Amino acid sequence: MKRLEALEELSELSSTQWGLVTARQAKELGVGGYDLARLVEAGFLERLRQGVYAVTSAPLNQAQEVRAEWLALSPEKRAEDRLADPNDAVVSHRMAAVMHGIGDLDPGGIDFTVPTRRQTRQPGVRFHRGTVPAVDRTSLEGLPVTTVLRTLEDLVREGYDGGHLLDMVADALTTRSVVLGEVVERLAPYASVFGVPAGDGEQLGEAFLAAAPAANPLTQAGKPFASHLMKTALAPVWQTLHYPGP
């Protein structure tokens, strides 16, 4: 294949998936390994990892690395088809926290939640078996990523310490990524991780707000009024958790 023709074919495909293309996709277009090597030598493509290439005009950053690893999970499929599949891999756990900008955990690789057991020899790629319903997924940098609430719950269940998790909750509240009632409801079953008695939603909410004073509209309020507002904000949580409330 002539270099120009190969570039046009790959450019059209890569434009729909962040400037990236897999070797498997290229092969289906009639662009073999020799052609890819020549395009790399000519400066049109750059090899990001085994089996995934980037058009050299595409930005190279952490998000692009995650996209490359995500594409490599099913290299024969196009991104647009996979993004429409509710059962495809979702970025989760530590990498999801980094992409949401909460906490300061070192991702140490890239996490994916997948519906069936998977293994890989790719360094730094971690799989977590599970399902991610639509309510627990969002889109960041064009990729399916677990929501802040699901990410927090995943990390709690993974056994991360309460201090790191409290920092994440504080960041999420400060940036308005979550609201107090929903994060208390989601994490109430794990209250002991935060040093709070199990099921004590009000105390858990107070702990979260104490960690995120910038997000606390009660900071300047008098204590009795603040307590009243706290109970009002958490009233729906008591009903959901089947507690009578204070």
mmCIF file of C-alpha atoms in Angstrom:
data_model
loop_
_atom_site.group_PDB
_atom_site.id
_atom_site.type_symbol
_atom_site.label_atom_id
_atom_site.label_comp_id
_atom_site.label_asym_id
_atom_site.label_seq_id
_atom_site.Cartn_x
_atom_site.Cartn_y
_atom_site.Cartn_z
ATOM 1 C CA MET A 1 0.000 0.000 0.000
ATOM 2 C CA LYS A 2 1.221 3.463 -0.835
ATOM 3 C CA ARG A 3 2.117 5.528 2.195
ATOM 4 C CA LEU A 4 -0.355 8.309 1.359
ATOM 5 C CA GLU A 5 -3.227 5.864 0.925
ATOM 6 C CA ALA A 6 -2.364 4.175 4.208
ATOM 7 C CA LEU A 7 -2.270 7.510 5.979
ATOM 8 C CA GLU A 8 -5.685 8.495 4.628
ATOM 9 C CA GLU A 9 -7.244 5.192 5.731
ATOM 10 C CA LEU A 10 -5.759 5.356 9.181
ATOM 11 C CA SER A 11 -6.460 9.063 9.583
ATOM 12 C CA GLU A 12 -10.160 8.545 8.947
ATOM 13 C CA LEU A 13 -10.376 5.794 11.544
ATOM 14 C CA SER A 14 -8.162 7.490 14.116
ATOM 15 C CA SER A 15 -10.229 10.679 13.911
ATOM 16 C CA THR A 16 -13.101 8.766 15.533
ATOM 17 C CA GLN A 17 -11.001 7.416 18.412
ATOM 18 C CA TRP A 18 -8.803 10.180 19.789
ATOM 19 C CA GLY A 19 -6.110 9.926 17.121
ATOM 20 C CA LEU A 20 -5.448 6.276 17.928
ATOM 21 C CA VAL A 21 -5.568 3.060 15.941
ATOM 22 C CA THR A 22 -4.768 -0.538 16.810
ATOM 23 C CA ALA A 23 -2.668 -2.866 14.705
ATOM 24 C CA ARG A 24 -5.663 -5.183 14.404
ATOM 25 C CA GLN A 25 -7.836 -2.381 13.070
ATOM 26 C CA ALA A 26 -5.117 -1.324 10.650
ATOM 27 C CA LYS A 27 -4.771 -4.877 9.385
ATOM 28 C CA GLU A 28 -8.495 -5.029 8.655
ATOM 29 C CA LEU A 29 -8.024 -1.901 6.531
ATOM 30 C CA GLY A 30 -5.242 -3.613 4.631
ATOM 31 C CA VAL A 31 -2.443 -1.847 6.488
ATOM 32 C CA GLY A 32 -0.042 -4.515 7.681
ATOM 33 C CA GLY A 33 2.824 -4.442 10.132
ATOM 34 C CA TYR A 34 5.343 -3.422 7.478
ATOM 35 C CA ASP A 35 3.168 -0.471 6.448
ATOM 36 C CA LEU A 36 2.753 0.592 10.090
ATOM 37 C CA ALA A 37 6.509 0.441 10.588
ATOM 38 C CA ARG A 38 7.084 2.638 7.540
ATOM 39 C CA LEU A 39 4.466 5.140 8.752
ATOM 40 C CA VAL A 40 6.256 5.270 12.110
ATOM 41 C CA GLU A 41 9.595 5.798 10.375
ATOM 42 C CA ALA A 42 8.069 8.559 8.267
ATOM 43 C CA GLY A 43 6.798 10.330 11.393
ATOM 44 C CA PHE A 44 3.091 9.892 10.679
ATOM 45 C CA LEU A 45 2.481 7.460 13.535
ATOM 46 C CA GLU A 46 3.952 6.824 16.972
ATOM 47 C CA ARG A 47 3.800 3.505 18.792
ATOM 48 C CA LEU A 48 2.260 4.028 22.244
ATOM 49 C CA ARG A 49 2.256 0.408 23.383
ATOM 50 C CA GLN A 50 2.282 -2.969 21.725
ATOM 51 C CA GLY A 51 -0.477 -2.999 19.156
ATOM 52 C CA VAL A 52 -1.619 0.630 19.537
ATOM 53 C CA TYR A 53 -0.433 3.620 17.512
ATOM 54 C CA ALA A 54 -1.126 7.333 17.679
ATOM 55 C CA VAL A 55 -1.207 9.866 14.884
ATOM 56 C CA THR A 56 1.698 12.151 15.709
ATOM 57 C CA SER A 57 -0.540 15.225 15.714
ATOM 58 C CA ALA A 58 -2.581 13.770 18.595
ATOM 59 C CA PRO A 59 -1.696 14.971 22.124
ATOM 60 C CA LEU A 60 0.282 12.572 24.305
ATOM 61 C CA ASN A 61 -0.827 12.724 27.929
ATOM 62 C CA GLN A 62 -2.158 10.483 30.686
ATOM 63 C CA ALA A 63 -5.640 10.387 29.190
ATOM 64 C CA GLN A 64 -4.178 9.189 25.903
ATOM 65 C CA GLU A 65 -2.312 6.418 27.693
ATOM 66 C CA VAL A 66 -5.544 5.252 29.318
ATOM 67 C CA ARG A 67 -7.327 5.354 25.961
ATOM 68 C CA ALA A 68 -4.575 3.287 24.386
ATOM 69 C CA GLU A 69 -4.860 0.631 27.074
ATOM 70 C CA TRP A 70 -8.656 0.632 26.792
ATOM 71 C CA LEU A 71 -8.481 0.159 23.014
ATOM 72 C CA ALA A 72 -5.967 -2.657 23.476
ATOM 73 C CA LEU A 73 -8.495 -4.624 25.539
ATOM 74 C CA SER A 74 -10.525 -5.317 22.379
ATOM 75 C CA PRO A 75 -8.190 -4.283 19.550
ATOM 76 C CA GLU A 76 -10.424 -5.602 16.780
ATOM 77 C CA LYS A 77 -13.373 -3.382 17.766
ATOM 78 C CA ARG A 78 -13.901 0.282 16.992
ATOM 79 C CA ALA A 79 -14.232 2.723 19.876
ATOM 80 C CA GLU A 80 -17.682 3.924 18.820
ATOM 81 C CA ASP A 81 -19.045 0.374 18.961
ATOM 82 C CA ARG A 82 -17.499 -0.328 22.335
ATOM 83 C CA LEU A 83 -18.714 2.939 23.838
ATOM 84 C CA ALA A 84 -22.269 1.873 22.999
ATOM 85 C CA ASP A 85 -21.782 -1.481 24.745
ATOM 86 C CA PRO A 86 -22.964 -1.387 28.397
ATOM 87 C CA ASN A 87 -20.890 -4.471 29.162
ATOM 88 C CA ASP A 88 -17.546 -3.143 27.972
ATOM 89 C CA ALA A 89 -14.636 -2.322 30.258
ATOM 90 C CA VAL A 90 -14.935 0.759 32.468
ATOM 91 C CA VAL A 91 -12.040 2.753 33.937
ATOM 92 C CA SER A 92 -12.335 2.418 37.704
ATOM 93 C CA HIS A 93 -10.710 2.429 41.151
ATOM 94 C CA ARG A 94 -7.466 4.398 41.513
ATOM 95 C CA MET A 95 -7.315 5.549 37.903
ATOM 96 C CA ALA A 96 -10.929 6.707 38.070
ATOM 97 C CA ALA A 97 -10.085 8.723 41.202
ATOM 98 C CA VAL A 98 -7.183 10.367 39.372
ATOM 99 C CA MET A 99 -9.378 11.198 36.378
ATOM 100 C CA HIS A 100 -12.025 12.701 38.678
ATOM 101 C CA GLY A 101 -9.338 14.704 40.466
ATOM 102 C CA ILE A 102 -10.131 13.409 43.953
ATOM 103 C CA GLY A 103 -7.514 12.425 46.493
ATOM 104 C CA ASP A 104 -3.808 12.008 45.930
ATOM 105 C CA LEU A 105 -3.452 8.271 45.371
ATOM 106 C CA ASP A 106 -0.714 7.242 42.962
ATOM 107 C CA PRO A 107 -2.590 5.269 40.295
ATOM 108 C CA GLY A 108 0.398 2.984 39.816
ATOM 109 C CA GLY A 109 -1.180 1.760 36.601
ATOM 110 C CA ILE A 110 -4.618 1.649 35.030
ATOM 111 C CA ASP A 111 -7.685 -0.044 36.524
ATOM 112 C CA PHE A 112 -10.571 -1.504 34.548
ATOM 113 C CA THR A 113 -13.746 -3.117 35.818
ATOM 114 C CA VAL A 114 -14.844 -5.916 33.496
ATOM 115 C CA PRO A 115 -17.822 -8.302 33.685
ATOM 116 C CA THR A 116 -15.793 -11.496 33.311
ATOM 117 C CA ARG A 117 -12.438 -12.642 34.597
ATOM 118 C CA ARG A 118 -9.482 -11.360 32.602
ATOM 119 C CA GLN A 119 -5.729 -11.521 32.829
ATOM 120 C CA THR A 120 -3.022 -9.556 31.115
ATOM 121 C CA ARG A 121 0.751 -9.481 30.801
ATOM 122 C CA GLN A 122 0.710 -5.746 30.218
ATOM 123 C CA PRO A 123 2.539 -4.066 33.127
ATOM 124 C CA GLY A 124 0.427 -1.699 35.174
ATOM 125 C CA VAL A 125 -2.966 -2.895 33.936
ATOM 126 C CA ARG A 126 -5.284 -4.194 36.661
ATOM 127 C CA PHE A 127 -8.635 -5.879 36.183
ATOM 128 C CA HIS A 128 -11.496 -5.908 38.694
ATOM 129 C CA ARG A 129 -14.372 -8.230 38.032
ATOM 130 C CA GLY A 130 -17.803 -6.655 38.422
ATOM 131 C CA THR A 131 -20.720 -4.977 36.723
ATOM 132 C CA VAL A 132 -21.127 -1.234 36.321
ATOM 133 C CA PRO A 133 -24.751 -0.212 35.716
ATOM 134 C CA ALA A 134 -25.522 2.952 33.780
ATOM 135 C CA VAL A 135 -26.149 4.918 36.977
ATOM 136 C CA ASP A 136 -22.587 4.178 38.110
ATOM 137 C CA ARG A 137 -20.785 5.202 34.936
ATOM 138 C CA THR A 138 -19.989 8.501 33.333
ATOM 139 C CA SER A 139 -17.779 9.769 30.505
ATOM 140 C CA LEU A 140 -14.421 11.445 31.084
ATOM 141 C CA GLU A 141 -11.924 12.203 28.324
ATOM 142 C CA GLY A 142 -14.249 10.273 26.032
ATOM 143 C CA LEU A 143 -13.899 7.069 28.063
ATOM 144 C CA PRO A 144 -16.389 5.180 30.230
ATOM 145 C CA VAL A 145 -15.386 5.838 33.846
ATOM 146 C CA THR A 146 -17.049 4.946 37.130
ATOM 147 C CA THR A 147 -18.841 7.854 38.805
ATOM 148 C CA VAL A 148 -17.352 9.521 41.852
ATOM 149 C CA LEU A 149 -19.769 7.665 44.130
ATOM 150 C CA ARG A 150 -18.994 4.278 42.601
ATOM 151 C CA THR A 151 -15.269 5.048 42.643
ATOM 152 C CA LEU A 152 -15.385 5.890 46.355
ATOM 153 C CA GLU A 153 -17.313 2.717 47.125
ATOM 154 C CA ASP A 154 -14.922 0.585 45.056
ATOM 155 C CA LEU A 155 -11.925 1.977 46.928
ATOM 156 C CA VAL A 156 -13.590 1.471 50.313
ATOM 157 C CA ARG A 157 -14.263 -2.138 49.391
ATOM 158 C CA GLU A 158 -10.673 -2.534 48.231
ATOM 159 C CA GLY A 159 -9.560 -1.736 51.771
ATOM 160 C CA TYR A 160 -7.964 1.692 51.421
ATOM 161 C CA ASP A 161 -7.504 3.500 54.707
ATOM 162 C CA GLY A 162 -10.046 5.981 55.999
ATOM 163 C CA GLY A 163 -7.639 8.907 55.865
ATOM 164 C CA HIS A 164 -7.078 8.669 52.115
ATOM 165 C CA LEU A 165 -10.781 8.019 51.530
ATOM 166 C CA LEU A 166 -11.806 10.984 53.665
ATOM 167 C CA ASP A 167 -9.540 13.217 51.580
ATOM 168 C CA MET A 168 -11.272 11.931 48.439
ATOM 169 C CA VAL A 169 -14.719 12.585 49.867
ATOM 170 C CA ALA A 170 -13.593 16.078 50.888
ATOM 171 C CA ASP A 171 -12.320 16.801 47.376
ATOM 172 C CA ALA A 172 -15.544 15.504 45.838
ATOM 173 C CA LEU A 173 -17.687 17.671 48.123
ATOM 174 C CA THR A 174 -15.490 20.739 47.614
ATOM 175 C CA THR A 175 -15.712 20.460 43.819
ATOM 176 C CA ARG A 176 -19.451 19.702 44.017
ATOM 177 C CA SER A 177 -18.884 16.354 42.295
ATOM 178 C CA VAL A 178 -21.254 14.822 44.843
ATOM 179 C CA VAL A 179 -23.729 16.138 47.386
ATOM 180 C CA LEU A 180 -23.641 15.265 51.049
ATOM 181 C CA GLY A 181 -26.821 13.196 51.191
ATOM 182 C CA GLU A 182 -25.889 10.866 48.342
ATOM 183 C CA VAL A 183 -22.330 10.216 49.521
ATOM 184 C CA VAL A 184 -23.545 9.507 53.069
ATOM 185 C CA GLU A 185 -26.166 7.115 51.737
ATOM 186 C CA ARG A 186 -23.661 5.310 49.525
ATOM 187 C CA LEU A 187 -20.941 4.971 52.159
ATOM 188 C CA ALA A 188 -23.071 4.478 55.290
ATOM 189 C CA PRO A 189 -22.584 0.683 55.199
ATOM 190 C CA TYR A 190 -18.832 1.333 55.502
ATOM 191 C CA ALA A 191 -19.050 4.035 58.201
ATOM 192 C CA SER A 192 -16.631 2.188 60.474
ATOM 193 C CA VAL A 193 -13.862 2.764 57.916
ATOM 194 C CA PHE A 194 -14.165 6.460 58.765
ATOM 195 C CA GLY A 195 -14.204 5.846 62.526
ATOM 196 C CA VAL A 196 -17.956 6.297 62.766
ATOM 197 C CA PRO A 197 -20.431 3.794 64.287
ATOM 198 C CA ALA A 198 -22.131 1.678 61.650
ATOM 199 C CA GLY A 199 -25.363 3.242 60.431
ATOM 200 C CA ASP A 200 -24.776 6.638 62.048
ATOM 201 C CA GLY A 201 -25.479 8.746 58.973
ATOM 202 C CA GLU A 202 -25.536 12.060 60.801
ATOM 203 C CA GLN A 203 -22.134 11.526 62.389
ATOM 204 C CA LEU A 204 -20.764 10.318 59.065
ATOM 205 C CA GLY A 205 -22.068 13.457 57.367
ATOM 206 C CA GLU A 206 -20.495 15.617 60.045
ATOM 207 C CA ALA A 207 -17.165 13.846 59.546
ATOM 208 C CA PHE A 208 -17.321 14.450 55.799
ATOM 209 C CA LEU A 209 -18.157 18.136 56.209
ATOM 210 C CA ALA A 210 -15.453 18.582 58.837
ATOM 211 C CA ALA A 211 -12.971 17.290 56.278
ATOM 212 C CA ALA A 212 -14.297 19.684 53.628
ATOM 213 C CA PRO A 213 -14.950 23.029 55.350
ATOM 214 C CA ALA A 214 -14.918 24.883 52.039
ATOM 215 C CA ALA A 215 -17.902 22.810 50.940
ATOM 216 C CA ASN A 216 -19.800 23.251 54.203
ATOM 217 C CA PRO A 217 -22.488 25.955 53.990
ATOM 218 C CA LEU A 218 -22.932 25.566 57.741
ATOM 219 C CA THR A 219 -19.423 26.686 58.650
ATOM 220 C CA GLN A 220 -20.523 30.210 59.466
ATOM 221 C CA ALA A 221 -23.904 29.236 60.912
ATOM 222 C CA GLY A 222 -24.671 28.956 64.611
ATOM 223 C CA LYS A 223 -24.461 25.440 65.990
ATOM 224 C CA PRO A 224 -28.215 24.946 66.647
ATOM 225 C CA PHE A 225 -29.109 26.189 63.167
ATOM 226 C CA ALA A 226 -26.333 24.105 61.626
ATOM 227 C CA SER A 227 -27.645 20.998 63.377
ATOM 228 C CA HIS A 228 -31.119 21.719 62.047
ATOM 229 C CA LEU A 229 -29.852 22.074 58.490
ATOM 230 C CA MET A 230 -27.788 18.898 58.801
ATOM 231 C CA LYS A 231 -30.842 16.893 59.865
ATOM 232 C CA THR A 232 -32.889 18.393 57.036
ATOM 233 C CA ALA A 233 -30.222 17.550 54.454
ATOM 234 C CA LEU A 234 -29.939 13.964 55.675
ATOM 235 C CA ALA A 235 -33.656 13.283 56.146
ATOM 236 C CA PRO A 236 -33.962 11.385 52.821
ATOM 237 C CA VAL A 237 -30.967 9.262 53.821
ATOM 238 C CA TRP A 238 -32.614 8.166 57.059
ATOM 239 C CA GLN A 239 -35.659 7.015 55.108
ATOM 240 C CA THR A 240 -33.552 5.101 52.574
ATOM 241 C CA LEU A 241 -31.519 3.402 55.289
ATOM 242 C CA HIS A 242 -34.653 2.676 57.328
ATOM 243 C CA TYR A 243 -33.436 4.564 60.367
ATOM 244 C CA PRO A 244 -35.835 6.718 62.391
ATOM 245 C CA GLY A 245 -33.263 9.496 62.495
ATOM 246 C CA PRO A 246 -32.343 11.695 65.426
#
